[in-house]
Coordinates of C-alpha atoms and ligand atoms in Angstrom, one line a residue:
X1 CA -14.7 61.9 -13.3
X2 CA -17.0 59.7 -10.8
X3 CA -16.0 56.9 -11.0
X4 CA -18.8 53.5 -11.0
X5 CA -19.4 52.1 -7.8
X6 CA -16.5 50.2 -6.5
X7 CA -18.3 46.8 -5.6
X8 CA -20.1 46.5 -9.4
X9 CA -16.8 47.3 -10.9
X10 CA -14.2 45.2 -8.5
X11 CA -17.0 42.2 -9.3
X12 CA -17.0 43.0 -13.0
X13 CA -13.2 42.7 -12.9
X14 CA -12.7 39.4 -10.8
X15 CA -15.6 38.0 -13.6
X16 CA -13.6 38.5 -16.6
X17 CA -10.5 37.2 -14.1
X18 CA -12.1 34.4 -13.4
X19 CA -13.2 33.9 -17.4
X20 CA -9.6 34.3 -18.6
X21 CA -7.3 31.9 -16.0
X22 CA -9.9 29.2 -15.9
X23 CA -10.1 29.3 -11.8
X24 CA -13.3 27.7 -10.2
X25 CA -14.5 29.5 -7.1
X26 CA -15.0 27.2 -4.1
X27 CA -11.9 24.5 -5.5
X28 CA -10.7 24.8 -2.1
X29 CA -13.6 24.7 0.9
X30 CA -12.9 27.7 3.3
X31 CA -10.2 27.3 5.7
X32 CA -11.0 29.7 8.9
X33 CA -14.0 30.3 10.5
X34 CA -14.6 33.3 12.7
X35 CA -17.9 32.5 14.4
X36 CA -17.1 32.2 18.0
X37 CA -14.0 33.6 20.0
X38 CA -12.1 30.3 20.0
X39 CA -12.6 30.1 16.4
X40 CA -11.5 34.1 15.9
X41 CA -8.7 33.3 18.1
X42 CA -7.8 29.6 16.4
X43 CA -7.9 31.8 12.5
X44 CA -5.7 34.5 14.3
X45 CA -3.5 31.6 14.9
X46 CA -2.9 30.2 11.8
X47 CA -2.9 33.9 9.9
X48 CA -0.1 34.9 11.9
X49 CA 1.9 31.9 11.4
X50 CA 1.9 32.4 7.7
X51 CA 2.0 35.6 7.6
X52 CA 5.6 35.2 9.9
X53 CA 6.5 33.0 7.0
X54 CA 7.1 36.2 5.2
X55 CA 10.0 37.4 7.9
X56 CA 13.2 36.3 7.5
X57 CA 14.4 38.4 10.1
X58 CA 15.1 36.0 12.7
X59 CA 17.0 34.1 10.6
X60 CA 20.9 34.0 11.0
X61 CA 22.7 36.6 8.5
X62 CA 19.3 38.4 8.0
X63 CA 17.9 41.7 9.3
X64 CA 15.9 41.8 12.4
X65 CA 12.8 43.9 12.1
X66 CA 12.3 44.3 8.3
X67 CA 10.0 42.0 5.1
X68 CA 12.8 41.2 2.7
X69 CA 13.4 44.6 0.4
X70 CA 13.9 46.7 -0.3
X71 CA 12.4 46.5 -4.1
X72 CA 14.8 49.3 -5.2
X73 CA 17.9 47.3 -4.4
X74 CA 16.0 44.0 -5.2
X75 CA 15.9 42.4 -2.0
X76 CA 12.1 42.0 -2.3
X77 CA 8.7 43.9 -2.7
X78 CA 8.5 45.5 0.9
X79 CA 10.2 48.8 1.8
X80 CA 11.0 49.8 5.4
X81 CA 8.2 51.4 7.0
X82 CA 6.0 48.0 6.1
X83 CA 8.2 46.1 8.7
X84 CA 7.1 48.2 11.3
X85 CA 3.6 48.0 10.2
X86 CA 4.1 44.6 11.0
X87 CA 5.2 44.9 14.4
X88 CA 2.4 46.2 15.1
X89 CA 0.6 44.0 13.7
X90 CA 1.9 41.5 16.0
X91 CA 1.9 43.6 19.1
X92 CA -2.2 43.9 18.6
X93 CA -2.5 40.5 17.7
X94 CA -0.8 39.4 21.0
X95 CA -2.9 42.1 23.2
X96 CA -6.1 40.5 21.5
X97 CA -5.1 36.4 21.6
X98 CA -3.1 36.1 24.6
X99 CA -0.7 34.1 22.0
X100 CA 2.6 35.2 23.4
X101 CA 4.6 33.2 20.5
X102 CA 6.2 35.7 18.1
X103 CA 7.0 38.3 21.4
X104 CA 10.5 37.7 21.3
X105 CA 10.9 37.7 17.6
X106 CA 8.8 41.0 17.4
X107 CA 10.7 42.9 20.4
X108 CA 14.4 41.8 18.8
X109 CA 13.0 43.2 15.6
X110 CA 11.6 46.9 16.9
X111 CA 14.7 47.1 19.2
X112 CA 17.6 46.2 16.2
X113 CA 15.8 49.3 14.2
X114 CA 15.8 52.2 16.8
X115 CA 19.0 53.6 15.5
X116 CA 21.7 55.2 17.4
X117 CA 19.6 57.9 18.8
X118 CA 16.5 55.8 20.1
X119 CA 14.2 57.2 17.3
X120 CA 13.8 55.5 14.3
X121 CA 16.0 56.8 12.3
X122 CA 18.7 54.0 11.6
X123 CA 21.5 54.9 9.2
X124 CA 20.8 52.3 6.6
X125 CA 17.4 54.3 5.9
X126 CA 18.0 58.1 6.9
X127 CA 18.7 58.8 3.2
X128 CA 15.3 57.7 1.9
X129 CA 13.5 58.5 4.9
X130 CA 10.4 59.6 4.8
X131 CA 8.3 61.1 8.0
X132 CA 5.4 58.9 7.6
X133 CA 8.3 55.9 7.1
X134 CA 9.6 57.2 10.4
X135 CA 6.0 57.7 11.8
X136 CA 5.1 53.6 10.9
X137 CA 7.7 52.7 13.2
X138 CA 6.8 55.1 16.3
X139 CA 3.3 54.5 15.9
X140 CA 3.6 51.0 16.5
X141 CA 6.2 51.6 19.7
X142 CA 3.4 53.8 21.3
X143 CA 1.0 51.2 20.7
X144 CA 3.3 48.5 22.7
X145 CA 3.4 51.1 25.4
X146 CA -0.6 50.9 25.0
X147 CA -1.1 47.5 24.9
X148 CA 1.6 47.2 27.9
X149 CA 3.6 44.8 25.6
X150 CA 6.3 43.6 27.3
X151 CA 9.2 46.6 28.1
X152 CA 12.5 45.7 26.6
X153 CA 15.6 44.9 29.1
X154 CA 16.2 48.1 31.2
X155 CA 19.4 49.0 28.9
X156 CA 17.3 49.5 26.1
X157 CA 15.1 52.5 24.8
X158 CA 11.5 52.0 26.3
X159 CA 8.4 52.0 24.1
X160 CA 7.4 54.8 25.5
X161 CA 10.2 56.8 25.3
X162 CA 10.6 55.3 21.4
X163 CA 7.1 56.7 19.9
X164 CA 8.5 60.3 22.0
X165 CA 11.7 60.1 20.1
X166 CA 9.9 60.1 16.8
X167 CA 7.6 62.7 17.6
X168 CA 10.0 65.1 19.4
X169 CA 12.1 64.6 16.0
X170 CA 9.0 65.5 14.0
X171 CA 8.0 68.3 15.9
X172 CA 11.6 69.8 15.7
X173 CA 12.2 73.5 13.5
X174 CA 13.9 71.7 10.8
X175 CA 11.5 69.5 9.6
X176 CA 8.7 72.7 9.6
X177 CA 8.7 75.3 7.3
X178 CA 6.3 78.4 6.3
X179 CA 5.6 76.8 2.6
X180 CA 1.6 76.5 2.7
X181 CA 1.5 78.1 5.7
X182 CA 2.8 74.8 7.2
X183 CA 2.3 71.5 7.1
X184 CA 5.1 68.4 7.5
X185 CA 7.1 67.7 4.2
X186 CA 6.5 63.8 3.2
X187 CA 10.4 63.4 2.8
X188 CA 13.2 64.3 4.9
X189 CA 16.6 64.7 3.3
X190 CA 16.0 68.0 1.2
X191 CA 17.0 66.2 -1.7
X192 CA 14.7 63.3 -1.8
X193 CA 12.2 63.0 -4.5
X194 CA 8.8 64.3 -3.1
X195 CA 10.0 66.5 -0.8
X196 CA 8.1 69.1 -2.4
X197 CA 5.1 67.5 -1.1
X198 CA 2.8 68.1 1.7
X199 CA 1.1 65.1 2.5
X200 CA -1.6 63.6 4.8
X201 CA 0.3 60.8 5.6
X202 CA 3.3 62.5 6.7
X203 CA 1.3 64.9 9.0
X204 CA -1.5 62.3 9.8
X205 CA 1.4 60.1 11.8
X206 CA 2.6 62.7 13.2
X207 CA -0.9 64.0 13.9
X208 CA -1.9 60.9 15.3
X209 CA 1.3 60.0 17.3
X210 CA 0.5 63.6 19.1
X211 CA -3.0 62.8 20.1
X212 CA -1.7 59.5 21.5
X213 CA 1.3 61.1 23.5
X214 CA -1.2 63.7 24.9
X215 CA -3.5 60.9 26.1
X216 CA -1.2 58.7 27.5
X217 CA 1.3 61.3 29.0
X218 CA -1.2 63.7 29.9
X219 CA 1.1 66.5 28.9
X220 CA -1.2 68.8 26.8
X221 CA 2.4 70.0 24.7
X222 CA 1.6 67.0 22.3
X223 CA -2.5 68.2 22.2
X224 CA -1.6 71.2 20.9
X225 CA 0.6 69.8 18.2
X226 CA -2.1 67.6 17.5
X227 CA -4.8 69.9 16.8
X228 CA -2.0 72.3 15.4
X229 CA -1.7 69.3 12.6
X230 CA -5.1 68.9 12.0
X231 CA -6.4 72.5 11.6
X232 CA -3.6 72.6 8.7
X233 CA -4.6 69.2 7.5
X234 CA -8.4 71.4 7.0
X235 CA -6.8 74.5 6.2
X236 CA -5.7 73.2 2.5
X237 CA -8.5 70.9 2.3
X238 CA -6.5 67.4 2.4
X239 CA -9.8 66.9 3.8
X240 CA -12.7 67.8 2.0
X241 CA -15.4 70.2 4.1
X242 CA -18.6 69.0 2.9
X243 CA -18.3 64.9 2.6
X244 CA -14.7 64.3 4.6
X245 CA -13.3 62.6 1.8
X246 CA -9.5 62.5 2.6
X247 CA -7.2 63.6 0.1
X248 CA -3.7 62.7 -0.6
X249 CA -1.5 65.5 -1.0
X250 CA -0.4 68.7 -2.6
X251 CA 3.0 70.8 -3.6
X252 CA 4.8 73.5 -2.0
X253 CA 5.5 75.1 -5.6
X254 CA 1.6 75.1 -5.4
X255 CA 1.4 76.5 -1.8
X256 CA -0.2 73.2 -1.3
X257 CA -3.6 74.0 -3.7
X258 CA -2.7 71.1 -6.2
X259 CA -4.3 68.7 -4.2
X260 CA -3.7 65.1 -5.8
X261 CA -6.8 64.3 -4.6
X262 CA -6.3 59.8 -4.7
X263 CA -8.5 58.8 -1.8
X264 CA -6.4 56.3 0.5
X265 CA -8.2 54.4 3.0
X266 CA -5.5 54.5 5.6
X267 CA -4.8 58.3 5.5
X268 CA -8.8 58.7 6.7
X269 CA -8.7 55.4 9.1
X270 CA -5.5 57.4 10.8
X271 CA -6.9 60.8 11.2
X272 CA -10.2 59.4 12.3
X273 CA -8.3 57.2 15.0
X274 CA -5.8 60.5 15.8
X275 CA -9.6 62.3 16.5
X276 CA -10.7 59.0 18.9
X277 CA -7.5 59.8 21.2
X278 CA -8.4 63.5 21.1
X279 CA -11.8 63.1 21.9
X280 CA -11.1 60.8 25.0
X281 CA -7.9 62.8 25.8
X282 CA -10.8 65.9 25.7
X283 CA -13.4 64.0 28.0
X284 CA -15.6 63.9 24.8
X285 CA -15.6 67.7 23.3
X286 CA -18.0 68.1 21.0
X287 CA -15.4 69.0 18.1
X288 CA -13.5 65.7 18.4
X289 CA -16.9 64.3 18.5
X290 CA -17.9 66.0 15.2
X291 CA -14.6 65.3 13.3
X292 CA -14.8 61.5 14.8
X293 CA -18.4 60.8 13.1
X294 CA -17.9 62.9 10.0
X295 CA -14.8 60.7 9.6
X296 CA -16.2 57.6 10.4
X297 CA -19.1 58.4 8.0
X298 CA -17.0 59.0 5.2
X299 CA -15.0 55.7 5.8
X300 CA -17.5 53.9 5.6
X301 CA -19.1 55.5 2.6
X302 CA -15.8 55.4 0.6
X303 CA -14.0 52.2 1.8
X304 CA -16.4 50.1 2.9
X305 CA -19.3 49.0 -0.1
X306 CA -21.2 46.1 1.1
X307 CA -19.6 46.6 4.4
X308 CA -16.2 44.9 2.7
X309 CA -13.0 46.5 2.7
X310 CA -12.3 48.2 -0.5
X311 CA -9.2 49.8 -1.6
X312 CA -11.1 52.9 -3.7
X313 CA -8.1 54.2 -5.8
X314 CA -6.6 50.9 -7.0
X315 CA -8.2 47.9 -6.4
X316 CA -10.7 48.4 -9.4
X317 CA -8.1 48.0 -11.7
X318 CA -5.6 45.3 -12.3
X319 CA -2.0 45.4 -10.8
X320 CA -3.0 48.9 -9.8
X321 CA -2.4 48.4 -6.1
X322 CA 1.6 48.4 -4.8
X323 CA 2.7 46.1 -2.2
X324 CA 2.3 49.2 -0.2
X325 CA -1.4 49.6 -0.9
X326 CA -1.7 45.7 -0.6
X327 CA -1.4 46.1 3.3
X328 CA -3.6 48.9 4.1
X329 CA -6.9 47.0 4.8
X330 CA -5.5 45.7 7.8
X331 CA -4.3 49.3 9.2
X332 CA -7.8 49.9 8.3
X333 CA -9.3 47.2 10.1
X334 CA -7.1 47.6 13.7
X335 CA -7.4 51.7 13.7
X336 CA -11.3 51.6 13.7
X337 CA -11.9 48.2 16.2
X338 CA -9.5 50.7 18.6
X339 CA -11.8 53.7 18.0
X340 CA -14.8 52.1 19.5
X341 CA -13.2 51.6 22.8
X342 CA -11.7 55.7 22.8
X343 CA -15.2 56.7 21.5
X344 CA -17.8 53.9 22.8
X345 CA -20.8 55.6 20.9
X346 CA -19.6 54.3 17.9
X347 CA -19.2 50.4 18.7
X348 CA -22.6 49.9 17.6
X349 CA -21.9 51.5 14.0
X350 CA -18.1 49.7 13.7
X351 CA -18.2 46.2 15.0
X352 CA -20.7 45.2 12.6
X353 CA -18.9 46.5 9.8
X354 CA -15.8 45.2 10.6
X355 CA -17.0 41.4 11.6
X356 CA -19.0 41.6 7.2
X357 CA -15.5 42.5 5.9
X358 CA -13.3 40.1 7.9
X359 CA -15.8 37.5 7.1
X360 CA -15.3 38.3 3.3
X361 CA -11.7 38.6 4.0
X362 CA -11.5 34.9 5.5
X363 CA -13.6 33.6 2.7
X364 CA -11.4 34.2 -0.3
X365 CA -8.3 33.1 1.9
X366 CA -8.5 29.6 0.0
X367 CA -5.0 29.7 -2.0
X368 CA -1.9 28.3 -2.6
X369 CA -0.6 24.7 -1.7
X370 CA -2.4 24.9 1.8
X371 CA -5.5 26.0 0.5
X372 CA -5.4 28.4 3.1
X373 CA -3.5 31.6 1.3
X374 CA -5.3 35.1 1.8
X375 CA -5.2 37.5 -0.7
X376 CA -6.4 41.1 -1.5
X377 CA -9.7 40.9 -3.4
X378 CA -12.1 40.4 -0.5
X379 CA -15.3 41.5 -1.8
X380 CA -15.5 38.8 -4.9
X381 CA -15.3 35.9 -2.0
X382 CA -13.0 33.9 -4.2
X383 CA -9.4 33.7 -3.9
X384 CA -7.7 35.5 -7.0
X385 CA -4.3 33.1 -7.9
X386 CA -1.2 35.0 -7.5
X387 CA -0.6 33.6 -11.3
X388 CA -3.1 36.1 -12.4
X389 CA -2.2 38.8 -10.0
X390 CA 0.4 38.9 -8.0
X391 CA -1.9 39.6 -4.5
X392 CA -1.4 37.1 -2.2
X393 CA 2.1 38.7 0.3
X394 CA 3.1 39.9 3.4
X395 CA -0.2 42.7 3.3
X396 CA -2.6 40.8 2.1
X397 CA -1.4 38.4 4.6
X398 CA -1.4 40.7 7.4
X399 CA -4.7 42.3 6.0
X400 CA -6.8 39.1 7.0
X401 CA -4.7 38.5 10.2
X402 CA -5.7 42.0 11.5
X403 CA -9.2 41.7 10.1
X404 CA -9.7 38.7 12.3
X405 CA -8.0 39.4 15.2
X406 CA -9.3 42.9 15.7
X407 CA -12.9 40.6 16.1
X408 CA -11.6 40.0 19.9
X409 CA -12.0 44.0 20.4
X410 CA -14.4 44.1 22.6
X411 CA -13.0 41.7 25.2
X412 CA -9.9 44.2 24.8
X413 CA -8.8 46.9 27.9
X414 CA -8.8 50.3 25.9
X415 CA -5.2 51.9 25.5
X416 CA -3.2 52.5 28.8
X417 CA -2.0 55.7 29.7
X418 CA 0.5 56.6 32.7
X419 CA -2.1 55.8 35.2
X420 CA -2.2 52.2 33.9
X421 CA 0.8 51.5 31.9
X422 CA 4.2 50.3 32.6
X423 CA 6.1 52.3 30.1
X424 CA 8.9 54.5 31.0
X425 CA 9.1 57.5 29.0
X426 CA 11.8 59.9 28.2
X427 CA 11.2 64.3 27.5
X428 CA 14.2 64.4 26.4
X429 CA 13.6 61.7 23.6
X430 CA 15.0 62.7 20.4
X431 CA 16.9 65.6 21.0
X432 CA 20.5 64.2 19.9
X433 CA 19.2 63.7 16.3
X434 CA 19.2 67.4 15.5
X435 CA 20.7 68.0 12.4
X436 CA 21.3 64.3 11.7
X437 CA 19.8 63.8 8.5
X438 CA 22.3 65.7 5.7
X439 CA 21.5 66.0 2.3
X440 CA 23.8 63.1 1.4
X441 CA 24.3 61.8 -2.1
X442 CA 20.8 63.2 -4.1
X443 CA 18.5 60.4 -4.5
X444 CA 16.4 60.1 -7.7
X445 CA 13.0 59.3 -8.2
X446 CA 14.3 55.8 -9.4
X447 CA 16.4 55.3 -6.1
X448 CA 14.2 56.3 -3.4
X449 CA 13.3 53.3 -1.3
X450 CA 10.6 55.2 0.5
X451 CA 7.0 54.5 2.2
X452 CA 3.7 54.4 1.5
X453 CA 3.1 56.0 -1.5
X454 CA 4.3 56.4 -5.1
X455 CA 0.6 58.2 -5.7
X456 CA 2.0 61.5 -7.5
X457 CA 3.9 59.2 -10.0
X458 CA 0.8 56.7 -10.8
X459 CA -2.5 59.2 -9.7
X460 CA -2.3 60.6 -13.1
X461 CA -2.8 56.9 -15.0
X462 CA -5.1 55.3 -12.3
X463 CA -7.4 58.6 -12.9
X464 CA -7.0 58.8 -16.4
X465 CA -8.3 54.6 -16.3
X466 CA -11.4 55.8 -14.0
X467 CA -12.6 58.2 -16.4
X468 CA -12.0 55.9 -19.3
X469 CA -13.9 53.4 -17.5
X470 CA -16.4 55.9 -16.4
X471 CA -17.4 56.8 -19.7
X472 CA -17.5 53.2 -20.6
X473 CA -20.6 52.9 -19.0
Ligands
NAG1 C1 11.9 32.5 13.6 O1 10.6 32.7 14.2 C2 9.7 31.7 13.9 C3 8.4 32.1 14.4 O2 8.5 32.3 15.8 C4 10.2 30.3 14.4 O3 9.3 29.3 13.9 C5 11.5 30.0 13.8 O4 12.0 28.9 14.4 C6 12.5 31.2 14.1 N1 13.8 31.0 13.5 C7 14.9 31.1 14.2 C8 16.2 30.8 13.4 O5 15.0 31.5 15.3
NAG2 C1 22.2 47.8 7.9 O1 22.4 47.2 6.6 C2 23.5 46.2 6.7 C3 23.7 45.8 5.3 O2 22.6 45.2 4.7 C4 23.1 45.1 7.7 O3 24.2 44.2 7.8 C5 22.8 45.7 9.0 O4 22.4 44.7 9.9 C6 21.8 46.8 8.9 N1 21.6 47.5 10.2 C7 20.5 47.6 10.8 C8 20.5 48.3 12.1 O5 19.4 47.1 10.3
NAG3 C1 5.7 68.0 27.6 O1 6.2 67.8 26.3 C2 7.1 68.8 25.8 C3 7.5 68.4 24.4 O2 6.6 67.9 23.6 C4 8.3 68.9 26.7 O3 9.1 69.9 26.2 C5 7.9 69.1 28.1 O4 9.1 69.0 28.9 C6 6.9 68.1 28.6 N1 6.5 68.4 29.9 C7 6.6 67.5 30.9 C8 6.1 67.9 32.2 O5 7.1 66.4 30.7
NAG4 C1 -1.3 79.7 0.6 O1 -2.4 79.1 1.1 C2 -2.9 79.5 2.3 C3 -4.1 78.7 2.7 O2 -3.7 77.4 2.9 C4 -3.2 81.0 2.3 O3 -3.5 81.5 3.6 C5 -2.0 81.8 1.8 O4 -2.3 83.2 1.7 C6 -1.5 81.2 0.5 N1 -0.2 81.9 0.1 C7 0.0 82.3 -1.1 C8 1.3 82.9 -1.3 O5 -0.8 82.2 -2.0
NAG5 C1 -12.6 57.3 26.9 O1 -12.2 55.9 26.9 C2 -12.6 55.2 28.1 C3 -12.0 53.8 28.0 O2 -12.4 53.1 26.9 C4 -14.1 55.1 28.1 O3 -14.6 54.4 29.2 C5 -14.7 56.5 28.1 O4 -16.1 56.5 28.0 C6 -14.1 57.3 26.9 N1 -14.5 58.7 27.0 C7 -15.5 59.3 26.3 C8 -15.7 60.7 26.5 O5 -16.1 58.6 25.5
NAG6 C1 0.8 61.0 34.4 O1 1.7 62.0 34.0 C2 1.3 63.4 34.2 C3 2.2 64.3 33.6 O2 3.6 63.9 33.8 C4 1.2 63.6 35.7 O3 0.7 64.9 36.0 C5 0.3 62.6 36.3 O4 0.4 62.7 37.7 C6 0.7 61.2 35.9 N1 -0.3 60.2 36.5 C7 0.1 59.1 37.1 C8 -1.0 58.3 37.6 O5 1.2 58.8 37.1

């Protein structure tokens, strides 16, 4: 079941795309250039306006801190967890610019979704909550405590302390069981849909968030975690031993040894930026060192053909991607430019790769009325109309708007830690929402406005369309 190489067969597709809906390349001359800082920082500009044209939630009657969704109660395409993706989006693209414009907007929106107990888990999405939806959201408050974003009024909960909720909520008995000999469930509520599965998602956040703590607290409880997460992560081969592919997931009814095994770019991008903090947090031990370049190497192997963002499991194939999938080029794109300032050795390897594929991303942003609309397919260099395929929202958006703004890296301070920040943490973060999420009313499969991944429902057709096209050739 190999499937062809990604680049011949996304160009292949976007060909007989092009054939059928009659669109010219080139009908609009490219928009953004990205050749010197002021012109990375000018794009960056314009990319985060219109991708802010996607958020409502600064507008009277709507909901600070969320894209309008989600798509189960027909509010829109985005679900939850996307809306924090996006504040971090903007919380990197302010570190990297300087452009201080959406601060207020992004601040209003992390603080309105903290919930009662300063952790992320705000009632309106505690039924459908998922670890790695929870996870979204922390990760991007440790990384305003990072970037030393500015701290919210004193009578608020503190980045810091925010990204410590979530984890100390995570790391809690009740969301850990003995089923595969450990392991995070992706769901929460026991009666979710896919809470019989064991994801890398769910435990790379959490993975992640625990190397980031460690580092930045110095408080080796989190490290422990951390490496407690990842050893597991190896134990049932999420992540393949010989060529550190990164899998998706597996069953409990299993004991975990089903692995669905769709490759995700962001579930490898995570774990190998998780590895980055741990080998800085380590003072460079060699097996940080070893899982940070074995990652890397596979990243770039897999997701990265032509040096061009590719999404492997769904972008060969027509309306394959979800509008989760849609934004995870930009995760992609910020996670690694961060990893060369944790683990300087492999600047030389990353920055070069990552200024090809925002280049190709900037290319093809040449739609809509402005002419200046990005969207997903950024190895064919043309943009592909949202007529023919519905690509051009709030991820593909954000996709080119981290792409380019991650360019400014290496004029960038590397993530502060207590010794630098000006966070105020909190221990005791997250302790009051013991017990807090109940199996409610059940949810079904239909109902569950959930995060990144609807994989186990759509793996089986997207593989059963790679080895059709496989044999095809
Ligand atoms: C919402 O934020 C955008 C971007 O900063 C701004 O242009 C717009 O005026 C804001 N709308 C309201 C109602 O504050
Ligand atoms: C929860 O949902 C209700 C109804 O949509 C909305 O009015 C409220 O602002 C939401 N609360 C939060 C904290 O987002
Ligand atoms: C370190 O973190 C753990 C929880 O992760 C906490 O129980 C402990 O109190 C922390 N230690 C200090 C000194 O803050
Ligand atoms: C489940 O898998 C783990 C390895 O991940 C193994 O150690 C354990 O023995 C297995 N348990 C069962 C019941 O097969
Ligand atoms: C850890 O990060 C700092 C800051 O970027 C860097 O100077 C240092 O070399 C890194 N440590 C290792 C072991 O690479
Ligand atoms: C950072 O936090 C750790 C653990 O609480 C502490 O030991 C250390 O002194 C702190 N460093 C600074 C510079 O505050």
């Amino acid at each position: 079941m190999a499937p062809s190489s990604p680049s011949k067969r996304s160009v292949r597709w976007l060909a007989a795309l092009l054939a059928t809906s009659g669109l010219l390349p080139g009908a609009h001359a490219q928009y953004y250039n990205i050749d010197t800082p002021d012109q990375i920082r000018e794009s960056a500009r314009g990319l985060a306006y219109d991708m802010m044209l996607f958020y409502q939630g600064n507008k009277s009657g709507e909901i600070p801190g969320i894209l309008p969704g989600p798509p189960t109660e027909h509010k829109g395409d985005y679900y939850w967890w996307e809306g924090g993706a996006m504040m971090g989006t903007f919380v990197d693209y302010w570190f990297l610019t300087g452009d201080t414009s959406y601060n207020k907007v992004i601040e209003e929106g992390m603080i309105h979704q903290v919930g009662p107990n300063a952790d992320y888990m705000p009632p309106n999405h505690t039924a459908s909550l998922g670890n790695d939806d929870q996870g979204f959201w922390g990760m991007s408050a440790m990384l305003a405590a990072e970037n030393k974003f500015p701290n919210p009024p004193d009578d608020k909960p503190q980045w810091l302390a925010l990204a410590q909720g979530v984890f100390h909520t995570q790391a809690s008995p009740e969301r850990h069981d003995e089923t595969c000999n450990g392991g995070l469930r992706w769901q929460v509520p026991p009666t979710n849909a896919g809470y019989n599965y064991k994801n890398t998602i769910a435990n790379a956040c959490f993975f992640n968030l625990g190397a980031r703590l460690a580092r930045y607290t110095s408080n080796d409880s989190y490290a422990v975690w951390a490496e407690k997460t990842f050893d597991w992560l190896w134990s049932v081969e999420y992540i393949d031993h010989k060529d550190w592919r990164v899998y998706d997931g597996g069953h409990v009814e299993h004991n975990c040894t089903d692995v669905n095994k769709a490759q995700f770019s962001y579930n490898a991008a995570l774990l190998l930026h998780g590895c980055a903090f741990m080998y800085n947090y380590t003072d460079g031990k060699e097996i940080w060192k070893d899982r940070v370049d074995n990652l890397l190497k596979g990243i770039l192997r897999d997701f990265f053909p032509e040096d061009i963002a590719y999404e492997l499991p769904c972008e060969g194939r027509q309306g394959a991607c979800t509008a989760d999938m849609l934004s995870f080029k930009g995760y992609v794109h910020r996670w690694m430019s961060v990893v060369t300032k944790l683990a300087p050795h492999t600047a030389e390897i990353i920055l070069p790769v990552l200024k090809t594929s925002a280049a190709a991303a900037v290319k093809q942003c040449t739609g809509g009325e402005s002419g200046r609309k990005c969207g997903f397919y950024w190895s064919g260099g043309v943009y592909v109309d949202t007529n023919v395929d519905k690509t051009s929202g709030a991820g593909e958006a954000m996709g080119a708007l981290a792409a380019v703004s991650s360019l400014l890296i290496d004029q960038a301070p590397p993530p502060a830690t207590n010794a630098t920040g000006i966070s105020r943490g909190d221990p005791n973060a997250g302790s009051r929402s013991r017990g807090a999420v109940e199996p409610l009313t059940p949810i079904t499969t239909g109902d569950r406005a959930g995060a990144a991944i609807l994989t186990f429902l759509i793996l089986g057709g997207a593989i059963g369309t790679w080895s059709w096209m496989s044999l095809g050739d």
